[in-house]
PDB file of C-alpha atoms in Angstrom:
ATOM      1  CA  MET A   1     -18.076  -5.028  32.762  1.00 35.00           C
ATOM      2  CA  SER A   2     -14.803  -5.011  34.714  1.00 43.00           C
ATOM      3  CA  PHE A   3     -13.789  -2.182  37.044  1.00 44.00           C
ATOM      4  CA  ASP A   4     -11.147  -0.911  34.594  1.00 60.00           C
ATOM      5  CA  ASP A   5     -13.723  -0.749  31.789  1.00 63.00           C
ATOM      6  CA  GLY A   6     -15.251   2.231  33.608  1.00 72.00           C
ATOM      7  CA  TYR A   7     -12.116   4.212  32.777  1.00 80.00           C
ATOM      8  CA  ARG A   8     -11.663   2.866  29.252  1.00 79.00           C
ATOM      9  CA  ASN A   9     -15.195   3.469  27.997  1.00 80.00           C
ATOM     10  CA  GLY A  10     -15.564   6.834  29.709  1.00 84.00           C
ATOM     11  CA  SER A  11     -18.547   5.900  31.899  1.00 90.00           C
ATOM     12  CA  PHE A  12     -16.784   7.062  35.084  1.00 92.00           C
ATOM     13  CA  LEU A  13     -15.912  10.380  33.422  1.00 92.00           C
ATOM     14  CA  ARG A  14     -19.473  10.910  32.188  1.00 93.00           C
ATOM     15  CA  TYR A  15     -20.773  10.307  35.701  1.00 94.00           C
ATOM     16  CA  TYR A  16     -18.218  12.738  37.124  1.00 95.00           C
ATOM     17  CA  ARG A  17     -19.183  15.450  34.642  1.00 95.00           C
ATOM     18  CA  ALA A  18     -22.883  15.081  35.380  1.00 96.00           C
ATOM     19  CA  VAL A  19     -22.398  15.428  39.135  1.00 96.00           C
ATOM     20  CA  ASN A  20     -19.777  18.163  38.838  1.00 97.00           C
ATOM     21  CA  GLU A  21     -21.851  20.348  36.520  1.00 96.00           C
ATOM     22  CA  ALA A  22     -24.874  20.187  38.844  1.00 96.00           C
ATOM     23  CA  HIS A  23     -23.166  22.462  41.403  1.00 97.00           C
ATOM     24  CA  SER A  24     -23.453  26.241  41.235  1.00 96.00           C
ATOM     25  CA  ASP A  25     -20.512  27.428  43.346  1.00 97.00           C
ATOM     26  CA  CYS A  26     -17.148  26.744  41.681  1.00 97.00           C
ATOM     27  CA  VAL A  27     -13.556  25.937  42.557  1.00 95.00           C
ATOM     28  CA  ALA A  28     -10.948  26.797  39.901  1.00 94.00           C
ATOM     29  CA  TYR A  29      -7.724  24.913  39.391  1.00 93.00           C
ATOM     30  CA  VAL A  30      -5.189  27.157  37.650  1.00 91.00           C
ATOM     31  CA  PHE A  31      -2.452  25.473  35.632  1.00 88.00           C
ATOM     32  CA  GLY A  32       0.904  27.166  36.104  1.00 79.00           C
ATOM     33  CA  ASP A  33       4.559  26.978  35.183  1.00 77.00           C
ATOM     34  CA  ARG A  34       5.692  23.614  36.543  1.00 78.00           C
ATOM     35  CA  GLY A  35       6.641  20.431  34.741  1.00 80.00           C
ATOM     36  CA  PHE A  36       3.797  18.804  32.795  1.00 86.00           C
ATOM     37  CA  PHE A  37       3.208  15.920  35.192  1.00 89.00           C
ATOM     38  CA  ALA A  38       3.805  18.077  38.253  1.00 87.00           C
ATOM     39  CA  GLU A  39       0.405  19.628  37.451  1.00 88.00           C
ATOM     40  CA  LEU A  40      -1.674  16.452  37.283  1.00 90.00           C
ATOM     41  CA  PRO A  41      -1.758  15.257  40.933  1.00 90.00           C
ATOM     42  CA  PRO A  42      -2.708  18.749  42.218  1.00 89.00           C
ATOM     43  CA  ALA A  43      -5.441  18.915  39.564  1.00 92.00           C
ATOM     44  CA  ALA A  44      -6.716  15.517  40.725  1.00 93.00           C
ATOM     45  CA  ARG A  45      -6.541  16.722  44.327  1.00 93.00           C
ATOM     46  CA  ALA A  46      -8.609  19.784  43.359  1.00 94.00           C
ATOM     47  CA  MET A  47     -11.185  17.423  41.809  1.00 95.00           C
ATOM     48  CA  ILE A  48     -11.389  15.496  45.087  1.00 95.00           C
ATOM     49  CA  TYR A  49     -11.667  18.697  47.114  1.00 95.00           C
ATOM     50  CA  ALA A  50     -14.473  20.129  44.962  1.00 96.00           C
ATOM     51  CA  TRP A  51     -16.274  16.756  44.935  1.00 96.00           C
ATOM     52  CA  THR A  52     -16.316  16.524  48.730  1.00 94.00           C
ATOM     53  CA  GLN A  53     -17.290  20.191  49.175  1.00 95.00           C
ATOM     54  CA  GLY A  54     -20.239  19.997  46.788  1.00 96.00           C
ATOM     55  CA  LYS A  55     -18.715  22.520  44.380  1.00 97.00           C
ATOM     56  CA  GLN A  56     -18.099  22.488  40.652  1.00 97.00           C
ATOM     57  CA  LEU A  57     -14.499  22.251  39.505  1.00 97.00           C
ATOM     58  CA  VAL A  58     -13.486  24.433  36.562  1.00 97.00           C
ATOM     59  CA  LEU A  59     -10.083  24.722  34.861  1.00 94.00           C
ATOM     60  CA  ASP A  60      -8.049  27.816  34.054  1.00 93.00           C
ATOM     61  CA  SER A  61      -5.273  26.744  31.690  1.00 90.00           C
ATOM     62  CA  GLY A  62      -4.777  30.066  29.930  1.00 86.00           C
ATOM     63  CA  ASP A  63      -1.248  30.358  31.362  1.00 85.00           C
ATOM     64  CA  PHE A  64      -0.413  26.657  31.127  1.00 87.00           C
ATOM     65  CA  ALA A  65       3.292  26.466  30.269  1.00 85.00           C
ATOM     66  CA  TYR A  66       2.564  23.811  27.612  1.00 89.00           C
ATOM     67  CA  ARG A  67      -0.324  25.658  26.023  1.00 89.00           C
ATOM     68  CA  CYS A  68      -0.410  25.788  22.239  1.00 90.00           C
ATOM     69  CA  ARG A  69      -3.916  27.097  21.624  1.00 89.00           C
ATOM     70  CA  ASP A  70      -6.482  25.701  24.066  1.00 90.00           C
ATOM     71  CA  GLY A  71      -4.428  24.853  27.164  1.00 90.00           C
ATOM     72  CA  TRP A  72      -5.512  21.556  28.715  1.00 93.00           C
ATOM     73  CA  ALA A  73      -7.612  20.708  25.650  1.00 93.00           C
ATOM     74  CA  ASP A  74      -4.502  20.833  23.455  1.00 94.00           C
ATOM     75  CA  TYR A  75      -3.691  17.368  24.819  1.00 95.00           C
ATOM     76  CA  PHE A  76      -6.638  15.917  26.735  1.00 94.00           C
ATOM     77  CA  GLU A  77     -10.355  15.484  26.542  1.00 92.00           C
ATOM     78  CA  PRO A  78     -11.819  18.165  28.880  1.00 91.00           C
ATOM     79  CA  PHE A  79     -13.151  16.692  32.115  1.00 92.00           C
ATOM     80  CA  CYS A  80     -14.869  19.895  33.288  1.00 95.00           C
ATOM     81  CA  ALA A  81     -15.768  23.376  32.088  1.00 94.00           C
ATOM     82  CA  ASP A  82     -13.203  26.078  31.393  1.00 94.00           C
ATOM     83  CA  ALA A  83     -13.153  28.877  33.975  1.00 94.00           C
ATOM     84  CA  SER A  84     -13.869  31.399  31.210  1.00 91.00           C
ATOM     85  CA  GLN A  85     -17.263  29.745  30.668  1.00 92.00           C
ATOM     86  CA  VAL A  86     -18.630  30.563  34.129  1.00 94.00           C
ATOM     87  CA  ALA A  87     -19.450  33.905  35.726  1.00 95.00           C
ATOM     88  CA  PRO A  88     -16.488  35.160  37.832  1.00 93.00           C
ATOM     89  CA  GLU A  89     -18.668  35.609  40.933  1.00 95.00           C
ATOM     90  CA  ARG A  90     -19.411  31.859  40.945  1.00 96.00           C
ATOM     91  CA  ILE A  91     -15.730  31.028  41.540  1.00 95.00           C
ATOM     92  CA  ARG A  92     -15.275  30.908  45.323  1.00 93.00           C
ATOM     93  CA  GLU A  93     -11.712  29.523  45.473  1.00 91.00           C
ATOM     94  CA  ARG A  94      -8.697  29.305  43.172  1.00 90.00           C
ATOM     95  CA  PHE A  95      -5.862  26.829  43.511  1.00 89.00           C
ATOM     96  CA  CYS A  96      -2.620  27.375  41.633  1.00 83.00           C
ATOM     97  CA  PHE A  97       0.531  25.255  41.814  1.00 72.00           C
ATOM     98  CA  THR A  98       3.367  27.696  41.095  1.00 64.00           C
ATOM     99  CA  ARG A  99       7.010  28.132  42.043  1.00 57.00           C
ATOM    100  CA  THR A 100       6.481  31.795  42.863  1.00 55.00           C
ATOM    101  CA  GLY A 101       3.740  34.004  44.325  1.00 54.00           C
ATOM    102  CA  ASP A 102       1.113  33.264  46.982  1.00 61.00           C
ATOM    103  CA  ARG A 103       1.068  29.539  47.794  1.00 68.00           C
ATOM    104  CA  SER A 104      -1.377  29.687  50.732  1.00 74.00           C
ATOM    105  CA  GLN A 105      -4.342  28.337  48.769  1.00 75.00           C
ATOM    106  CA  PHE A 106      -2.247  25.568  47.293  1.00 74.00           C
ATOM    107  CA  GLU A 107      -0.931  24.635  50.733  1.00 81.00           C
ATOM    108  CA  LYS A 108      -4.554  24.378  51.865  1.00 83.00           C
ATOM    109  CA  LEU A 109      -5.239  21.991  48.999  1.00 82.00           C
ATOM    110  CA  ARG A 110      -2.131  19.927  49.717  1.00 81.00           C
ATOM    111  CA  ALA A 111      -3.116  19.592  53.381  1.00 86.00           C
ATOM    112  CA  PHE A 112      -6.608  18.384  52.432  1.00 87.00           C
ATOM    113  CA  ASP A 113      -6.750  14.676  53.270  1.00 88.00           C
ATOM    114  CA  PRO A 114     -10.167  13.005  53.037  1.00 89.00           C
ATOM    115  CA  ARG A 115     -10.327   9.450  54.292  1.00 85.00           C
ATOM    116  CA  HIS A 116     -13.213   8.254  52.188  1.00 90.00           C
ATOM    117  CA  ILE A 117     -15.516   9.253  49.343  1.00 93.00           C
ATOM    118  CA  ARG A 118     -18.408   7.648  47.504  1.00 93.00           C
ATOM    119  CA  PHE A 119     -18.248   7.784  43.704  1.00 94.00           C
ATOM    120  CA  GLY A 120     -21.417   6.258  42.347  1.00 91.00           C
ATOM    121  CA  THR A 121     -21.337   2.663  43.584  1.00 91.00           C
ATOM    122  CA  LEU A 122     -17.608   2.895  44.433  1.00 92.00           C
ATOM    123  CA  GLU A 123     -16.354   3.379  47.970  1.00 94.00           C
ATOM    124  CA  ILE A 124     -12.782   4.713  47.846  1.00 95.00           C
ATOM    125  CA  GLU A 125     -10.615   4.830  50.980  1.00 93.00           C
ATOM    126  CA  GLY A 126      -7.396   6.829  51.450  1.00 91.00           C
ATOM    127  CA  MET A 127      -5.705   9.635  49.516  1.00 90.00           C
ATOM    128  CA  GLN A 128      -3.493   7.480  47.267  1.00 90.00           C
ATOM    129  CA  PRO A 129      -6.400   5.332  45.967  1.00 92.00           C
ATOM    130  CA  LEU A 130      -8.400   8.556  45.536  1.00 94.00           C
ATOM    131  CA  LEU A 131      -5.622  10.207  43.551  1.00 93.00           C
ATOM    132  CA  ARG A 132      -5.223   7.091  41.428  1.00 93.00           C
ATOM    133  CA  HIS A 133      -8.963   7.057  40.670  1.00 94.00           C
ATOM    134  CA  PHE A 134      -9.152  10.724  39.670  1.00 94.00           C
ATOM    135  CA  MET A 135      -5.845  10.664  37.759  1.00 94.00           C
ATOM    136  CA  ARG A 136      -7.205   7.842  35.638  1.00 93.00           C
ATOM    137  CA  LEU A 137     -10.362   9.865  35.066  1.00 92.00           C
ATOM    138  CA  ILE A 138      -8.563  12.900  33.674  1.00 91.00           C
ATOM    139  CA  PHE A 139      -5.912  11.094  31.599  1.00 93.00           C
ATOM    140  CA  ARG A 140      -8.033  10.780  28.458  1.00 93.00           C
ATOM    141  CA  LEU A 141      -6.160  11.963  25.386  1.00 94.00           C
ATOM    142  CA  GLY A 142      -7.777  14.306  22.879  1.00 93.00           C
ATOM    143  CA  TYR A 143      -8.112  13.365  19.212  1.00 93.00           C
ATOM    144  CA  ASP A 144      -4.829  14.880  17.961  1.00 94.00           C
ATOM    145  CA  SER A 145      -2.848  13.522  20.912  1.00 94.00           C
ATOM    146  CA  GLN A 146      -4.387  10.076  20.488  1.00 94.00           C
ATOM    147  CA  ARG A 147      -3.415   9.999  16.824  1.00 96.00           C
ATOM    148  CA  GLN A 148       0.150  11.129  17.542  1.00 96.00           C
ATOM    149  CA  VAL A 149       0.555   8.665  20.409  1.00 95.00           C
ATOM    150  CA  ARG A 150      -0.731   5.828  18.230  1.00 96.00           C
ATOM    151  CA  GLN A 151       1.704   6.675  15.435  1.00 96.00           C
ATOM    152  CA  LEU A 152       4.664   6.891  17.813  1.00 96.00           C
ATOM    153  CA  ARG A 153       3.750   3.624  19.497  1.00 96.00           C
ATOM    154  CA  GLU A 154       3.324   1.827  16.198  1.00 96.00           C
ATOM    155  CA  SER A 155       6.718   3.101  15.030  1.00 97.00           C
ATOM    156  CA  LEU A 156       8.354   1.049  17.811  1.00 97.00           C
ATOM    157  CA  GLN A 157       6.692  -2.236  16.785  1.00 96.00           C
ATOM    158  CA  LEU A 158       6.544  -3.352  20.397  1.00 97.00           C
ATOM    159  CA  PRO A 159       5.473  -6.898  21.247  1.00 96.00           C
ATOM    160  CA  GLU A 160       2.405  -7.457  23.391  1.00 94.00           C
ATOM    161  CA  SER A 161       4.550  -8.060  26.491  1.00 95.00           C
ATOM    162  CA  TYR A 162       7.517  -5.846  27.383  1.00 97.00           C
ATOM    163  CA  VAL A 163       9.116  -4.129  30.388  1.00 97.00           C
ATOM    164  CA  ALA A 164       9.857  -0.428  30.861  1.00 98.00           C
ATOM    165  CA  VAL A 165      12.216   1.840  32.769  1.00 97.00           C
ATOM    166  CA  HIS A 166      11.920   5.587  33.175  1.00 96.00           C
ATOM    167  CA  ILE A 167      15.253   7.348  33.707  1.00 93.00           C
ATOM    168  CA  ARG A 168      14.796  11.040  34.508  1.00 88.00           C
ATOM    169  CA  ARG A 169      17.816  13.247  34.142  1.00 85.00           C
ATOM    170  CA  GLY A 170      17.975  16.922  33.147  1.00 76.00           C
ATOM    171  CA  ASP A 171      17.005  19.455  35.808  1.00 73.00           C
ATOM    172  CA  LYS A 172      15.693  16.744  38.151  1.00 73.00           C
ATOM    173  CA  VAL A 173      19.254  15.734  39.072  1.00 68.00           C
ATOM    174  CA  GLY A 174      20.774  18.058  41.655  1.00 69.00           C
ATOM    175  CA  ASP A 175      18.329  20.100  43.717  1.00 70.00           C
ATOM    176  CA  GLU A 176      15.438  17.604  43.583  1.00 65.00           C
ATOM    177  CA  ASP A 177      17.041  14.189  43.286  1.00 69.00           C
ATOM    178  CA  ILE A 178      20.246  12.278  42.604  1.00 75.00           C
ATOM    179  CA  HIS A 179      21.728  10.500  39.608  1.00 79.00           C
ATOM    180  CA  TYR A 180      20.704   6.841  39.892  1.00 86.00           C
ATOM    181  CA  PRO A 181      22.888   4.239  38.165  1.00 91.00           C
ATOM    182  CA  VAL A 182      21.206   2.191  35.464  1.00 93.00           C
ATOM    183  CA  ASP A 183      21.787  -1.145  37.215  1.00 94.00           C
ATOM    184  CA  LEU A 184      19.571   0.032  40.105  1.00 94.00           C
ATOM    185  CA  TYR A 185      16.563   0.295  37.788  1.00 94.00           C
ATOM    186  CA  PHE A 186      17.072  -3.275  36.637  1.00 95.00           C
ATOM    187  CA  GLU A 187      17.447  -4.497  40.223  1.00 95.00           C
ATOM    188  CA  HIS A 188      13.997  -3.054  40.950  1.00 94.00           C
ATOM    189  CA  LEU A 189      12.559  -4.238  37.644  1.00 94.00           C
ATOM    190  CA  GLY A 190      13.076  -7.846  38.635  1.00 90.00           C
ATOM    191  CA  PRO A 191      14.338 -10.878  36.679  1.00 91.00           C
ATOM    192  CA  LEU A 192      14.854 -10.063  33.025  1.00 91.00           C
ATOM    193  CA  HIS A 193      14.147 -12.717  30.440  1.00 92.00           C
ATOM    194  CA  ASP A 194      13.960 -12.078  26.703  1.00 93.00           C
ATOM    195  CA  GLU A 195      11.514  -9.136  26.948  1.00 95.00           C
ATOM    196  CA  THR A 196      11.918  -5.958  24.939  1.00 97.00           C
ATOM    197  CA  VAL A 197      13.064  -3.137  27.238  1.00 98.00           C
ATOM    198  CA  PHE A 198      11.325   0.183  26.612  1.00 98.00           C
ATOM    199  CA  VAL A 199      13.479   3.072  27.839  1.00 97.00           C
ATOM    200  CA  MET A 200      11.605   6.255  28.695  1.00 95.00           C
ATOM    201  CA  SER A 201      14.006   9.146  29.228  1.00 93.00           C
ATOM    202  CA  ASP A 202      14.672  12.823  28.603  1.00 90.00           C
ATOM    203  CA  ASP A 203      18.381  12.136  27.992  1.00 90.00           C
ATOM    204  CA  TYR A 204      19.654   9.882  25.219  1.00 94.00           C
ATOM    205  CA  ARG A 205      22.773   9.105  27.239  1.00 93.00           C
ATOM    206  CA  ALA A 206      20.525   7.044  29.529  1.00 94.00           C
ATOM    207  CA  VAL A 207      19.498   4.909  26.545  1.00 96.00           C
ATOM    208  CA  VAL A 208      23.163   4.344  25.721  1.00 96.00           C
ATOM    209  CA  GLU A 209      23.818   3.377  29.342  1.00 96.00           C
ATOM    210  CA  VAL A 210      20.995   0.812  29.255  1.00 97.00           C
ATOM    211  CA  ARG A 211      22.405  -0.769  26.108  1.00 97.00           C
ATOM    212  CA  GLU A 212      25.898  -0.869  27.657  1.00 97.00           C
ATOM    213  CA  TYR A 213      24.511  -2.402  30.851  1.00 96.00           C
ATOM    214  CA  LEU A 214      22.674  -5.149  28.956  1.00 96.00           C
ATOM    215  CA  GLN A 215      25.739  -5.846  26.848  1.00 96.00           C
ATOM    216  CA  ALA A 216      27.893  -6.123  29.983  1.00 96.00           C
ATOM    217  CA  GLN A 217      25.363  -8.596  31.365  1.00 94.00           C
ATOM    218  CA  LYS A 218      25.657 -10.544  28.084  1.00 94.00           C
ATOM    219  CA  ARG A 219      21.993 -10.002  27.373  1.00 94.00           C
ATOM    220  CA  THR A 220      20.529  -9.587  23.894  1.00 93.00           C
ATOM    221  CA  ASN A 221      17.262  -7.905  24.861  1.00 95.00           C
ATOM    222  CA  ARG A 222      15.972  -5.442  22.300  1.00 97.00           C
ATOM    223  CA  VAL A 223      15.945  -1.809  23.519  1.00 97.00           C
ATOM    224  CA  ALA A 224      13.152   0.430  22.232  1.00 98.00           C
ATOM    225  CA  THR A 225      12.861   4.158  22.864  1.00 98.00           C
ATOM    226  CA  LEU A 226      11.293   7.378  21.633  1.00 97.00           C
ATOM    227  CA  CYS A 227      14.204   9.404  23.036  1.00 95.00           C
ATOM    228  CA  ARG A 228      16.329  10.935  20.282  1.00 93.00           C
ATOM    229  CA  GLN A 229      20.057  11.585  20.175  1.00 93.00           C
ATOM    230  CA  GLU A 230      19.597  15.350  20.508  1.00 90.00           C
ATOM    231  CA  HIS A 231      17.727  14.940  23.802  1.00 90.00           C
ATOM    232  CA  THR A 232      20.056  15.942  26.653  1.00 86.00           C
ATOM    233  CA  GLY A 233      17.622  16.397  29.547  1.00 83.00           C
ATOM    234  CA  PHE A 234      14.460  18.408  30.182  1.00 84.00           C
ATOM    235  CA  ASP A 235      14.908  21.936  31.569  1.00 81.00           C
ATOM    236  CA  VAL A 236      11.746  23.718  32.747  1.00 78.00           C
ATOM    237  CA  TRP A 237      13.549  27.071  32.935  1.00 78.00           C
ATOM    238  CA  LYS A 238      14.301  26.889  29.212  1.00 81.00           C
ATOM    239  CA  LEU A 239      10.647  26.084  28.580  1.00 82.00           C
ATOM    240  CA  ARG A 240       9.623  29.250  30.409  1.00 76.00           C
ATOM    241  CA  ALA A 241      12.188  31.234  28.431  1.00 80.00           C
ATOM    242  CA  GLY A 242      10.814  29.960  25.122  1.00 80.00           C
ATOM    243  CA  GLU A 243      13.961  27.997  24.319  1.00 82.00           C
ATOM    244  CA  SER A 244      14.721  24.437  23.261  1.00 85.00           C
ATOM    245  CA  PHE A 245      13.947  22.726  26.580  1.00 79.00           C
ATOM    246  CA  ALA A 246      14.571  19.100  25.579  1.00 81.00           C
ATOM    247  CA  GLY A 247      18.157  19.554  24.455  1.00 77.00           C
ATOM    248  CA  GLY A 248      20.086  20.854  21.503  1.00 71.00           C
ATOM    249  CA  ALA A 249      20.365  24.462  20.344  1.00 68.00           C
ATOM    250  CA  ARG A 250      17.460  25.261  18.045  1.00 74.00           C
ATOM    251  CA  ALA A 251      16.254  28.543  16.614  1.00 72.00           C
ATOM    252  CA  PHE A 252      12.497  29.071  16.308  1.00 77.00           C
ATOM    253  CA  GLU A 253      11.156  31.424  13.665  1.00 79.00           C
ATOM    254  CA  GLY A 254       8.010  32.728  15.285  1.00 79.00           C
ATOM    255  CA  GLU A 255       5.735  31.774  18.170  1.00 85.00           C
ATOM    256  CA  ASP A 256       3.736  29.282  16.079  1.00 88.00           C
ATOM    257  CA  VAL A 257       6.868  27.266  15.281  1.00 89.00           C
ATOM    258  CA  TYR A 258       7.868  27.169  18.934  1.00 89.00           C
ATOM    259  CA  ARG A 259       4.396  26.146  20.082  1.00 89.00           C
ATOM    260  CA  ARG A 260       4.419  23.309  17.557  1.00 91.00           C
ATOM    261  CA  TYR A 261       7.732  22.162  19.028  1.00 90.00           C
ATOM    262  CA  VAL A 262       6.200  22.260  22.540  1.00 90.00           C
ATOM    263  CA  TRP A 263       3.214  20.221  21.384  1.00 92.00           C
ATOM    264  CA  GLU A 264       5.333  17.590  19.616  1.00 92.00           C
ATOM    265  CA  GLU A 265       7.688  17.146  22.567  1.00 91.00           C
ATOM    266  CA  THR A 266       4.750  16.904  24.968  1.00 93.00           C
ATOM    267  CA  ALA A 267       2.956  14.421  22.718  1.00 95.00           C
ATOM    268  CA  ARG A 268       6.133  12.305  22.743  1.00 94.00           C
ATOM    269  CA  LEU A 269       6.103  12.389  26.550  1.00 94.00           C
ATOM    270  CA  LEU A 270       2.446  11.325  26.552  1.00 96.00           C
ATOM    271  CA  ALA A 271       3.240   8.472  24.170  1.00 96.00           C
ATOM    272  CA  GLU A 272       6.075   7.323  26.442  1.00 96.00           C
ATOM    273  CA  THR A 273       3.714   7.459  29.425  1.00 96.00           C
ATOM    274  CA  VAL A 274       1.012   5.414  27.711  1.00 96.00           C
ATOM    275  CA  ILE A 275       3.595   2.825  26.611  1.00 97.00           C
ATOM    276  CA  ALA A 276       5.153   2.598  30.083  1.00 97.00           C
ATOM    277  CA  ALA A 277       1.717   2.243  31.694  1.00 96.00           C
ATOM    278  CA  GLY A 278       1.120  -0.801  29.488  1.00 96.00           C
ATOM    279  CA  ALA A 279       4.382  -2.535  30.413  1.00 97.00           C
ATOM    280  CA  LYS A 280       4.413  -5.885  32.204  1.00 97.00           C
ATOM    281  CA  ARG A 281       6.805  -4.367  34.772  1.00 97.00           C
ATOM    282  CA  PHE A 282       7.969  -0.789  35.273  1.00 97.00           C
ATOM    283  CA  ALA A 283      10.746   0.906  37.257  1.00 96.00           C
ATOM    284  CA  SER A 284      11.284   4.614  37.906  1.00 94.00           C
ATOM    285  CA  THR A 285      12.095   6.896  40.853  1.00 91.00           C
ATOM    286  CA  PHE A 286       9.788   8.040  43.627  1.00 90.00           C
ATOM    287  CA  ARG A 287      10.602  11.733  43.179  1.00 86.00           C
ATOM    288  CA  SER A 288       9.754  11.659  39.480  1.00 89.00           C
ATOM    289  CA  ASN A 289       6.304  13.021  38.666  1.00 89.00           C
ATOM    290  CA  VAL A 290       6.378  11.024  35.434  1.00 92.00           C
ATOM    291  CA  GLY A 291       7.149   7.781  37.270  1.00 93.00           C
ATOM    292  CA  LYS A 292       4.357   8.366  39.769  1.00 93.00           C
ATOM    293  CA  THR A 293       1.933   9.183  36.948  1.00 95.00           C
ATOM    294  CA  VAL A 294       2.700   5.831  35.307  1.00 96.00           C
ATOM    295  CA  TRP A 295       2.105   4.163  38.692  1.00 95.00           C
ATOM    296  CA  TYR A 296      -1.276   5.897  38.983  1.00 94.00           C
ATOM    297  CA  LEU A 297      -2.283   4.873  35.452  1.00 94.00           C
ATOM    298  CA  HIS A 298      -1.000   1.287  35.459  1.00 94.00           C
ATOM    299  CA  GLU A 299      -3.734  -1.330  35.826  1.00 91.00           C
ATOM    300  CA  GLU A 300      -1.428  -3.323  38.110  1.00 93.00           C
ATOM    301  CA  PRO A 301       0.328  -0.781  40.381  1.00 92.00           C
ATOM    302  CA  ASP A 302       2.117  -3.610  42.217  1.00 94.00           C
ATOM    303  CA  ALA A 303       4.041  -4.209  38.968  1.00 95.00           C
ATOM    304  CA  CYS A 304       5.602  -0.730  39.312  1.00 96.00           C
ATOM    305  CA  ARG A 305       8.683  -0.017  41.406  1.00 95.00           C
ATOM    306  CA  LEU A 306       9.633   3.534  42.404  1.00 94.00           C
ATOM    307  CA  ILE A 307      13.196   3.869  43.706  1.00 91.00           C
ATOM    308  CA  GLN A 308      13.849   6.055  46.745  1.00 85.00           C
ATOM    309  CA  ARG A 309      17.292   7.281  47.739  1.00 69.00           C
TER     310      ARG A 309
END
């Protein structure tokens, strides 16, 4: 069995669950109101913290911004118990990654920097390898998400070998990062041959720009994408307001209709992430949580390039 098989067949996750559930005192990670992939590294960090402290990690995703019915379990296979399943007095610490409110506990978690842990027979050194290990543990899609991701991937008819770029626009450009020109992604992607180019983006204009760039370079590479013409950039504030957060003005008749929209858009993002993580080469930006998630999940992280301004 190869090292990566431990993630694919779930044996690493089963081992984690067995050890985690053996502890009595608990640490809760509370999902908040940030972008979807802004939540994953802190959740992985909470796993590492609880693991090293000999405490059980539990999840509180009742207020998860992307919740449809079950919170985390709407999209992923649960990797630990829900906080509602344990007695409140067992929860000794709570970590919540939020834009507002008391951030002292989260700052404590962010400052936590173990140099080494043992995970079964694995010896893992350094925070980035630790985060990569635990991110790959928790990124196991639930049944409905798996089915949707498979259907979306099959709709693209991708070849076995392809390259991918992730171009984040929307609310990321401005306060958090800058607008990167398309040619910069291809500079970091490396020499382009006849591969299909998968474009992962929240803004269809980026897809158009990629096609125009390739045409200007007199290249005939096929461009594949799950981004639709109505997508004009993700906006987390619109998500919180219960509006169309991916672009376009849409009216939603009832909470159930809106929650279905949230689930479908999030499932599309998960499909894009899975596809990008399987690319031969990948380019994104360092300040993008999506780009870093693909880097964590990719079996060959050296094949991923994250652009920094």
